[in-house]
Coordinates of C-alpha atoms and ligand atoms in Angstrom, one line a residue:
X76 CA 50.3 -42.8 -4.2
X77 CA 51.7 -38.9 -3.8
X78 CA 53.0 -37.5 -6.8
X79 CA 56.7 -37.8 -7.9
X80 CA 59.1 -35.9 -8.2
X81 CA 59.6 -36.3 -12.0
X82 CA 55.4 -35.7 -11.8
X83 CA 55.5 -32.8 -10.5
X84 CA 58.4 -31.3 -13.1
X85 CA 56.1 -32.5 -15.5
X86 CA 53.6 -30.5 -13.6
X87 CA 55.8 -27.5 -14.0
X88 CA 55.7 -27.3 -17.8
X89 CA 52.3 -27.7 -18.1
X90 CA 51.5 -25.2 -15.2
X91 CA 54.5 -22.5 -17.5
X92 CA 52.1 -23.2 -20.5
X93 CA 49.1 -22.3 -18.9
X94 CA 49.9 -19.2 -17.7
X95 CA 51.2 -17.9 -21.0
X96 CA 47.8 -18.9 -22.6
X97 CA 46.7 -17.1 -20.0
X98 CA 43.2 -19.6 -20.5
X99 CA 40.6 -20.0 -17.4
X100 CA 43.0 -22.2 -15.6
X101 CA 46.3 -19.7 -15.6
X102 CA 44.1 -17.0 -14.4
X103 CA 43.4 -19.5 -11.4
X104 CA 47.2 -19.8 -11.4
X105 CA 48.1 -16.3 -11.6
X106 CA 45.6 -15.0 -8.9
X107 CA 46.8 -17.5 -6.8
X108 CA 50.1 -16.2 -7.4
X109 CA 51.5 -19.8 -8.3
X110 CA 54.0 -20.3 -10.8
X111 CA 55.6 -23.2 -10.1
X112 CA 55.7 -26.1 -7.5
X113 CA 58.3 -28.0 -5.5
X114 CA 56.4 -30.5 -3.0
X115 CA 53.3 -32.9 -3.4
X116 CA 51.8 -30.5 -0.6
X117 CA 52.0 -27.4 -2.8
X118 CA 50.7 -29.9 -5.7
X119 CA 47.7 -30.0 -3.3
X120 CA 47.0 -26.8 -3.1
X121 CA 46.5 -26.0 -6.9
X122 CA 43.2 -25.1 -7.5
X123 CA 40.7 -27.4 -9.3
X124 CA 39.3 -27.7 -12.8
X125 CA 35.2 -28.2 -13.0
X126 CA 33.6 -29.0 -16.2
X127 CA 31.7 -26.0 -15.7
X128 CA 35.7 -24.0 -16.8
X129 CA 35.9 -26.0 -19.7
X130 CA 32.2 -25.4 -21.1
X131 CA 32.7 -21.5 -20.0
X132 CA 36.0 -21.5 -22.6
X133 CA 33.7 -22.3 -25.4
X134 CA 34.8 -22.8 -28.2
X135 CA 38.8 -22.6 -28.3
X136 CA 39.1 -20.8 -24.4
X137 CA 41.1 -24.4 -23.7
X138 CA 43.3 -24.1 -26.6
X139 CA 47.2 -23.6 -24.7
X140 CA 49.4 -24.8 -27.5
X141 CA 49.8 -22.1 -30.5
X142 CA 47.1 -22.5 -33.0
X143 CA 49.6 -23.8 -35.5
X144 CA 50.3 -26.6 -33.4
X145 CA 46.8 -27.8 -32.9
X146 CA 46.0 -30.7 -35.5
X147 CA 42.3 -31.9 -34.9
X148 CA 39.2 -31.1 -31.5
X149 CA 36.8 -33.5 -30.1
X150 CA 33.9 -32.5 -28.4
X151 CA 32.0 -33.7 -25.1
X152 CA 28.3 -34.5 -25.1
X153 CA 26.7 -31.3 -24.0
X154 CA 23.1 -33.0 -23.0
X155 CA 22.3 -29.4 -21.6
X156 CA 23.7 -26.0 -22.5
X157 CA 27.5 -25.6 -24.3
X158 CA 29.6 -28.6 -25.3
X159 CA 33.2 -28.3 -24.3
X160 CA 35.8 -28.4 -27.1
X161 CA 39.4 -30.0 -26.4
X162 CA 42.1 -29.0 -29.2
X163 CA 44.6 -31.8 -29.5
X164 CA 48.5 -30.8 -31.1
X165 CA 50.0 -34.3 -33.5
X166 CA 51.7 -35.2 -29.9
X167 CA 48.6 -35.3 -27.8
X168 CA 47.5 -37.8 -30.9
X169 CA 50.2 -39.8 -31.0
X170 CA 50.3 -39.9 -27.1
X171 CA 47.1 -41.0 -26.8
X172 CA 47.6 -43.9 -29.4
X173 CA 50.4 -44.9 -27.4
X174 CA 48.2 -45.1 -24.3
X175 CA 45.7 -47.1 -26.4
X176 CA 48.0 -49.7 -27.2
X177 CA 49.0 -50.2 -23.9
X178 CA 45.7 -50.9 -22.8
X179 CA 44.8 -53.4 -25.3
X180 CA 48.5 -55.0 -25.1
X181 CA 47.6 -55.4 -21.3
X182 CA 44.6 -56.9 -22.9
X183 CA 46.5 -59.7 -24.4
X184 CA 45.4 -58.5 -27.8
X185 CA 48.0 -58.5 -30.9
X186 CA 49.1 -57.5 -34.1
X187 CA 47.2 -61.0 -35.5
X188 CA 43.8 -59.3 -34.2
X189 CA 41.1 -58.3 -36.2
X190 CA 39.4 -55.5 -33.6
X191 CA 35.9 -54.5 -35.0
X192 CA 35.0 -50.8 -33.4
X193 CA 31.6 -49.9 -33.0
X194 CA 32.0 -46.7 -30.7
X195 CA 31.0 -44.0 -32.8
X196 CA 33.0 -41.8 -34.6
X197 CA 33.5 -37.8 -35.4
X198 CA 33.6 -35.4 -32.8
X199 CA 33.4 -38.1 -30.3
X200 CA 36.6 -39.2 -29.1
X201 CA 35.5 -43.3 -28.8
X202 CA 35.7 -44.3 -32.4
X203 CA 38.9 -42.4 -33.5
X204 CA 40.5 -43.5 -30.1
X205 CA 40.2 -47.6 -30.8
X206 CA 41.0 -46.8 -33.9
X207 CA 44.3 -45.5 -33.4
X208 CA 45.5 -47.3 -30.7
X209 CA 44.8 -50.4 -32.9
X210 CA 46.4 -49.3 -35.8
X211 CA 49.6 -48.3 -33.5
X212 CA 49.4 -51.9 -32.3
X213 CA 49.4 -52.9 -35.9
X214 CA 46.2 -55.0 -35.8
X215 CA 43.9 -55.3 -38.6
X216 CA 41.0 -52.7 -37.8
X217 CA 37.2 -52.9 -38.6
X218 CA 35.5 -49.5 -38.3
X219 CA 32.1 -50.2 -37.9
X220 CA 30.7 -47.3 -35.8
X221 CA 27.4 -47.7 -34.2
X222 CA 24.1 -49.4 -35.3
X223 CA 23.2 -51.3 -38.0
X224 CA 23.2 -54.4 -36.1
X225 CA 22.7 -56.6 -39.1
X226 CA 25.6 -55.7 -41.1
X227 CA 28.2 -55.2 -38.0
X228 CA 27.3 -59.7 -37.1
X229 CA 27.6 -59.7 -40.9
X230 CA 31.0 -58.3 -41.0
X231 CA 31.7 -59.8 -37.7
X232 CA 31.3 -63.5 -39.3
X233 CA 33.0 -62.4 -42.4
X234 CA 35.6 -60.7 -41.4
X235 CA 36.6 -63.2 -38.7
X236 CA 36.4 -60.3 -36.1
X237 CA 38.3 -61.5 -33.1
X238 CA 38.2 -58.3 -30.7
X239 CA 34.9 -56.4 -30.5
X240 CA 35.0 -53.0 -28.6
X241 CA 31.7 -51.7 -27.7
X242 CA 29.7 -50.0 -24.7
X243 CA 28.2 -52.5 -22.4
X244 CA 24.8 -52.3 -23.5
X245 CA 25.3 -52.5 -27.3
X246 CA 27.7 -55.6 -26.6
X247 CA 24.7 -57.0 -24.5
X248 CA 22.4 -56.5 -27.5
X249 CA 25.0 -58.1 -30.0
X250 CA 25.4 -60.8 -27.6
X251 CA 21.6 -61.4 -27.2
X252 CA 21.0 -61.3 -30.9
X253 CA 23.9 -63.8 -31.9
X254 CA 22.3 -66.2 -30.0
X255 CA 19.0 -65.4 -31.3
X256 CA 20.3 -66.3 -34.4
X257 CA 22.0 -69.2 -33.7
X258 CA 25.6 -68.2 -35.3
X259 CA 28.1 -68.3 -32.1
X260 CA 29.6 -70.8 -33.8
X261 CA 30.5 -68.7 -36.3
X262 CA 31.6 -65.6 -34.3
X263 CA 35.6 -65.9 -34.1
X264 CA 35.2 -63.3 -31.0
X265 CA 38.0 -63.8 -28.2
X266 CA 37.8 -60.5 -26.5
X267 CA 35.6 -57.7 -25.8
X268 CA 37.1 -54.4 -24.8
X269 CA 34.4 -52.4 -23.4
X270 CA 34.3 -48.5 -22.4
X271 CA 32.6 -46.0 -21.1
X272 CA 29.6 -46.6 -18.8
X273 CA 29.6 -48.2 -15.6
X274 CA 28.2 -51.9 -15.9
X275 CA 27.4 -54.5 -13.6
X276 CA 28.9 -58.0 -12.8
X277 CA 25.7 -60.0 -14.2
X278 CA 25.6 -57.9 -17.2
X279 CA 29.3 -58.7 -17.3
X280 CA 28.6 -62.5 -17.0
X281 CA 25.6 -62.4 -19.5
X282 CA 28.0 -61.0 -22.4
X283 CA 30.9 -63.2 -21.1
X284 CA 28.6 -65.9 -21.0
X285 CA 26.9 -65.2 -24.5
X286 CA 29.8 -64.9 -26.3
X287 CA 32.1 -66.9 -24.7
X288 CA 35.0 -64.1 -24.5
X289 CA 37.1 -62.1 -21.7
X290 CA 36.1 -58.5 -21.1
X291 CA 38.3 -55.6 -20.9
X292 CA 36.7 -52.4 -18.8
X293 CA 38.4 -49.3 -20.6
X294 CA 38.2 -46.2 -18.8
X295 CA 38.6 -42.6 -20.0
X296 CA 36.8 -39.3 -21.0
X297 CA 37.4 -36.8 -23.5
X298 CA 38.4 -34.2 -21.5
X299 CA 41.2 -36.4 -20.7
X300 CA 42.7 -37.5 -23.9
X301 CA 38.9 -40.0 -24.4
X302 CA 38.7 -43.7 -23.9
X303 CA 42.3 -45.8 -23.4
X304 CA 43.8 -44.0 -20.6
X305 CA 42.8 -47.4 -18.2
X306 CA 42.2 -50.6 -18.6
X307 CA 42.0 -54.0 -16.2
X308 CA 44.3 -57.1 -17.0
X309 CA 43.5 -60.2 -16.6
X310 CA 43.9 -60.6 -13.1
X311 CA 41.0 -58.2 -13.0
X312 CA 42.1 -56.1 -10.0
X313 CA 41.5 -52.9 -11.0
X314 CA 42.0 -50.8 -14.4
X315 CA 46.2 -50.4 -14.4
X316 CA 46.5 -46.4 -15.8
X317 CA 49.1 -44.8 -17.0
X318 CA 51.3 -42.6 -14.4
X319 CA 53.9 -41.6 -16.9
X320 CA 51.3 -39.2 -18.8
X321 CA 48.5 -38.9 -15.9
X322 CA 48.4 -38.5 -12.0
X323 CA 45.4 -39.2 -10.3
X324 CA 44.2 -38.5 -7.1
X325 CA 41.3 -39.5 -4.8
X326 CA 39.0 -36.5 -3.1
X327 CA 36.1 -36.4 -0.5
X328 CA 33.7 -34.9 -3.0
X329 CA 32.1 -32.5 0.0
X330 CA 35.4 -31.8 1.9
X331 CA 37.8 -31.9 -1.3
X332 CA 40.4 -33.7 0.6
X333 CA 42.6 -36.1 -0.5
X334 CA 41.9 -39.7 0.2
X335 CA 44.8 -42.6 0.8
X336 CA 44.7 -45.4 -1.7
X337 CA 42.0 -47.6 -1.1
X338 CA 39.5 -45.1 0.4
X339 CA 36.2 -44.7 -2.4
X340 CA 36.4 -41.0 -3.5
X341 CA 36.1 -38.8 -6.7
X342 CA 38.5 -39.4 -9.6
X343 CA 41.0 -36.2 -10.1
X344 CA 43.3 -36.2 -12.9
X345 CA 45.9 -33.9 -13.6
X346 CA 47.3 -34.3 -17.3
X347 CA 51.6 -34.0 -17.3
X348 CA 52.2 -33.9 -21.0
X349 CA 48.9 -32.9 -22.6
X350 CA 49.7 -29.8 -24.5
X351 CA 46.8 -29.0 -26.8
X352 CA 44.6 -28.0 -23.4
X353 CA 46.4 -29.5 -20.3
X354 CA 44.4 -30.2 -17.1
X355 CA 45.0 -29.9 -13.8
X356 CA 43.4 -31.0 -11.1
X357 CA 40.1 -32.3 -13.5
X358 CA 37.5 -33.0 -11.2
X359 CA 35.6 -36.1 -13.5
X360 CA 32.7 -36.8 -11.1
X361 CA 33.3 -40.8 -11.3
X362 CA 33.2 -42.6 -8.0
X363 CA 36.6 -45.0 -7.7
X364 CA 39.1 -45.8 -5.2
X365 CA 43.2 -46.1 -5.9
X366 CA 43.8 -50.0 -5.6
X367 CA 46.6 -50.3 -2.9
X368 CA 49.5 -52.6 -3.5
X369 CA 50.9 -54.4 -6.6
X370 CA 48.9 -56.1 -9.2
X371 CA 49.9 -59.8 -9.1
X372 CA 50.2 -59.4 -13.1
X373 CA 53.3 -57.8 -12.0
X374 CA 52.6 -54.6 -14.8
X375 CA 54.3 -50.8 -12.1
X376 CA 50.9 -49.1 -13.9
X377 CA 49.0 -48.2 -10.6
X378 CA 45.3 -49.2 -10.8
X379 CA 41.3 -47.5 -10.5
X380 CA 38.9 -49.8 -9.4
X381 CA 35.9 -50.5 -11.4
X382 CA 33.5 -47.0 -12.0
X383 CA 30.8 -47.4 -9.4
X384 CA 29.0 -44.3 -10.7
X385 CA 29.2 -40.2 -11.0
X386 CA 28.7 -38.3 -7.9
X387 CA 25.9 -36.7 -10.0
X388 CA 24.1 -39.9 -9.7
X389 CA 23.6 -40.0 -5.7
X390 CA 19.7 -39.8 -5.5
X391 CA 18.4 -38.6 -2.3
X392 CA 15.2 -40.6 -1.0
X393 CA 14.4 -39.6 2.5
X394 CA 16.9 -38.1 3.5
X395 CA 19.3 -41.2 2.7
X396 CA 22.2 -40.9 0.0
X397 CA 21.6 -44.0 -2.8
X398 CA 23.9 -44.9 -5.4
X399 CA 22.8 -46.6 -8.0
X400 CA 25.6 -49.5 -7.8
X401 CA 24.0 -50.0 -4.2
X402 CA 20.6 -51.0 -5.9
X403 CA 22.4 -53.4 -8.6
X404 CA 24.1 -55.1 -5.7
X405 CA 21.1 -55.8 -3.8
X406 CA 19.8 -57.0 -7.3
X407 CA 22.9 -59.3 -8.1
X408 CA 21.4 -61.3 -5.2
X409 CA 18.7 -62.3 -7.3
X410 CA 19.9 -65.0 -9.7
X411 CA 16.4 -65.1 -11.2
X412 CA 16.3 -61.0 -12.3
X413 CA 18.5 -59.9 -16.1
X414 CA 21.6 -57.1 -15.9
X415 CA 18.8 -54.8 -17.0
X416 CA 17.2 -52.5 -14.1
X417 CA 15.7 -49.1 -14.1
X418 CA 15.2 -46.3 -11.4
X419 CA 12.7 -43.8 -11.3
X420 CA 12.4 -41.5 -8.9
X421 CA 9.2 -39.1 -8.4
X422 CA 7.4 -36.8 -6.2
X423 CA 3.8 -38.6 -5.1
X424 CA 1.9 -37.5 -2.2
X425 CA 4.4 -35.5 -0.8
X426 CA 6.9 -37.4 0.0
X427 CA 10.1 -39.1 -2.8
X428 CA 8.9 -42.7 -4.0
X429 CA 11.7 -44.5 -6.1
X430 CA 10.1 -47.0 -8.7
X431 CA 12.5 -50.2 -9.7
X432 CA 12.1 -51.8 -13.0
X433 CA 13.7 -55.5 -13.6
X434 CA 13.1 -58.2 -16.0
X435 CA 12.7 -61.6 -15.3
X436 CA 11.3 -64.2 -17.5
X437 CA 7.7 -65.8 -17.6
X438 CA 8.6 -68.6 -15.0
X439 CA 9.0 -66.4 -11.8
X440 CA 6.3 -65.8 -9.9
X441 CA 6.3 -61.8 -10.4
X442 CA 4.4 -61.0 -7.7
X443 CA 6.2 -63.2 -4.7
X444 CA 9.7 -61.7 -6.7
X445 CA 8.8 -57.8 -6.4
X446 CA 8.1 -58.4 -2.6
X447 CA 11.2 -60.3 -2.2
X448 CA 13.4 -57.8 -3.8
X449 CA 11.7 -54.8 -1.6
X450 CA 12.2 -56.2 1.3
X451 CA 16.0 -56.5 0.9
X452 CA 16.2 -52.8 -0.4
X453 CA 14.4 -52.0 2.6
X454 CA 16.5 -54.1 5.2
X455 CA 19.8 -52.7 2.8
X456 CA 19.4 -49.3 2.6
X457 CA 16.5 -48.2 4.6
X458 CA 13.7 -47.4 2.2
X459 CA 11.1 -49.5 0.6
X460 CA 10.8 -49.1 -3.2
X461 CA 7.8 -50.0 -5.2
X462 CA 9.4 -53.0 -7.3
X463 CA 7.6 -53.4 -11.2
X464 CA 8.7 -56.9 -12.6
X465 CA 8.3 -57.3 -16.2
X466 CA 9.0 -59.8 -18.9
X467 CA 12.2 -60.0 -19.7
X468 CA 13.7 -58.2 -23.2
X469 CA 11.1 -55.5 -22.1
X470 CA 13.7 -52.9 -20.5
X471 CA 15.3 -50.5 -23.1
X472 CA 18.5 -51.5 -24.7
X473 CA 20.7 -48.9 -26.8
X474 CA 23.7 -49.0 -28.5
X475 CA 25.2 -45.7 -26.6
X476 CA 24.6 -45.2 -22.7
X477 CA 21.4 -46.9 -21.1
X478 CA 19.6 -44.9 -19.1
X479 CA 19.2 -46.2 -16.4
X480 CA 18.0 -43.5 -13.5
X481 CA 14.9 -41.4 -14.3
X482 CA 14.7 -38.7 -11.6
X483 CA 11.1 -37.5 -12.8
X484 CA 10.7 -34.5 -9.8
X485 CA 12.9 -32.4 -11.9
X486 CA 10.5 -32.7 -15.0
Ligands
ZN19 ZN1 47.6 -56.2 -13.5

């Protein structure tokens, strides 16, 4: 889908803003001697924005709306080196609220919900971010933040919680433990909306399956508003976005073309309203593909298909390019194996081994299984991993991101 017209006027103010900050990106602007455009091809030609610009502006280089304007930051994880620091004016708030309660509208979730949030809160943008879009939808919120599993199915029971909005793995863990202890029957869940890691279809069908709800995939990032600028319906086709504040395009991550709708490629956004620290042309790393054609939910809201990882996490194992979706695939085949996997990836002997971790429980023969699953990575993609089967519940769970690739030659 190129970009509009009325996109690329939107465009026009935000690229006018940026060059009187005079920030990282309307230097890129100015020495390319670009002040406004007029076609999707010139659109094309703007420069892009790395993560690498936004953690050089540390701590308020981003900042393009006058400070007087700006009502609150968030901050990304910065695992290694600077975190970056996105400024937010009371419109880029409210904006993002109103994204929010698209997504969990499209959600079928009302104003008669009780949504219980356990994203965490502060300079992270998840917490704050279901909780506004919630309270713009006029349901009845339950901050929980994270942890504290105990009190959260406490609450949960009591407060006859009917949305729960999670991560994938700390929903899995809830849904393991409710039926641990035996109380679905008094969980009121209907609906998980769940954000911000990529997640497979089993693990999709164990939570769905424990809990008995529908699941929502939310997509966003901070540097991008944060979570609730996506999500799927219930035809589950894609994650509809929303084209009247964002434009997103699909690149070749090596040739930085742009791709037609449909072809896999690297996620680009461009921000059109976003005043606080507008982007253009955000390169996000996440793997997706433009879904072509109209969602049969009849919603205009073009779609992203599911996350299938970060072009960060292609591992390289003689000489062929893996994915990490590739390997849950080939593990999806294997009805007796759990959602839970994990990849690690050394240097022995010379030569790249990868190690694969799954979980099956004690009535599999664990030997016979570890062969099996090999031999299909092997006739899949090429390789032959050493496969380590192990009781099941034995893989770490955690209520932010699970881990699950562990490239030890870097260590
Ligand atoms: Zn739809």
């Amino acid at each position: 889908m190129r970009i509009s017209d009325k996109q690329i006027e939107l465009v026009n103010g935000r690229i006018e803003a940026l060059l009187k900050a005079d920030n990282f990106y309307g230097k890129k602007l100015k020495e390319a001697g670009v002040s406004n455009i007029s076609s999707a091809e010139e659109f094309e030609a703007l420069p892009f924005s790395e993560k690498a610009d936004l953690r050089d502006a540390y701590p308020l280089g981003l900042m393009t709306a006058p400070e007087e304007e700006i009502v609150r930051i968030h901050s990304s994880s910065g695992t290694t080196g600077k975190p970056v620091i996105i400024p937010y004016t009371a419109k880029d708030v409210d904006d993002w609220a109103e994204m929010f309660k698209r997504c969990y509208e499209i959600a079928g979730i009302t104003n008669k919900d009780r949504i219980q949030i356990t994203p965490g809160y502060g300079l992270w943008t998840a917490g704050i971010g279901f909780q506004a879009g919630a309270e713009k939808l006029g349901a009845m919120v339950v901050p929980m933040g994270p942890g504290n599993t105990e009190k959260q199915l406490q609450m949960m029971q009591d407060m006859k919680s009917t949305v729960i909005c999670a991560t994938s793995s700390y929903a899995l863990l809830l849904s393991e433990e409710i039926g641990k202890r035996g109380i679905r029957d008094k969980v009121k869940l209907k609906k998980g909306v769940i954000g911000s890691e990529r997640w497979s279809d089993k693990m999709r069908k164990t939570i769905s399956d424990n809990l008995g709800i529908s699941l929502y995939d939310i997509y966003g990032l901070t540097e991008i508003y944060g979570p609730g600028i996506g999500i799927n319906c219930d035809e589950n086709t894609g994650m509809h976005y929303f084209d009247d504040y964002l434009y997103i395009e699909i690149i070749d991550p090596v040739t930085l073309e742009v791709l037609p709708d449909g072809q896999w490629g690297e996620i680009v956004i461009t921000t059109l309203v976003k005043e606080g620290a507008p982007l253009i042309r955000y390169r996000t790393h996440d793997l997706s593909r433009i879904m072509p054609g109209e969602c049969p939910c009849g919603r205009s809201y073009p779609r992203l298909d599911t996350i299938q990882g970060r072009t960060d996490d292609m591992m390289k194992i003689h000489g062929v390019n893996v994915f990490p979706s590739q390997i849950e695939e080939i593990l999806q085949r294997f009805p007796e194996v759990s959602s839970e996997y994990q990849i690690r990836i050394s240097h022995l002997d010379h030569k790249d081994t990868m190690r694969l971790y799954v979980e099956t429980n004690g009535s599999v023969d664990f030997m016979g299984l570890a062969q099996r699953i090999a031999r299909e990575v092997k006739h899949t993609i090429g390789f032959t991993p050493l496969v380590k089967v192990v009781e099941e519940g034995l893989l770490p769970r955690s209520e932010k991101k699970t881990k699950r690739v562990i490239d030890e030659r870097f260590d």
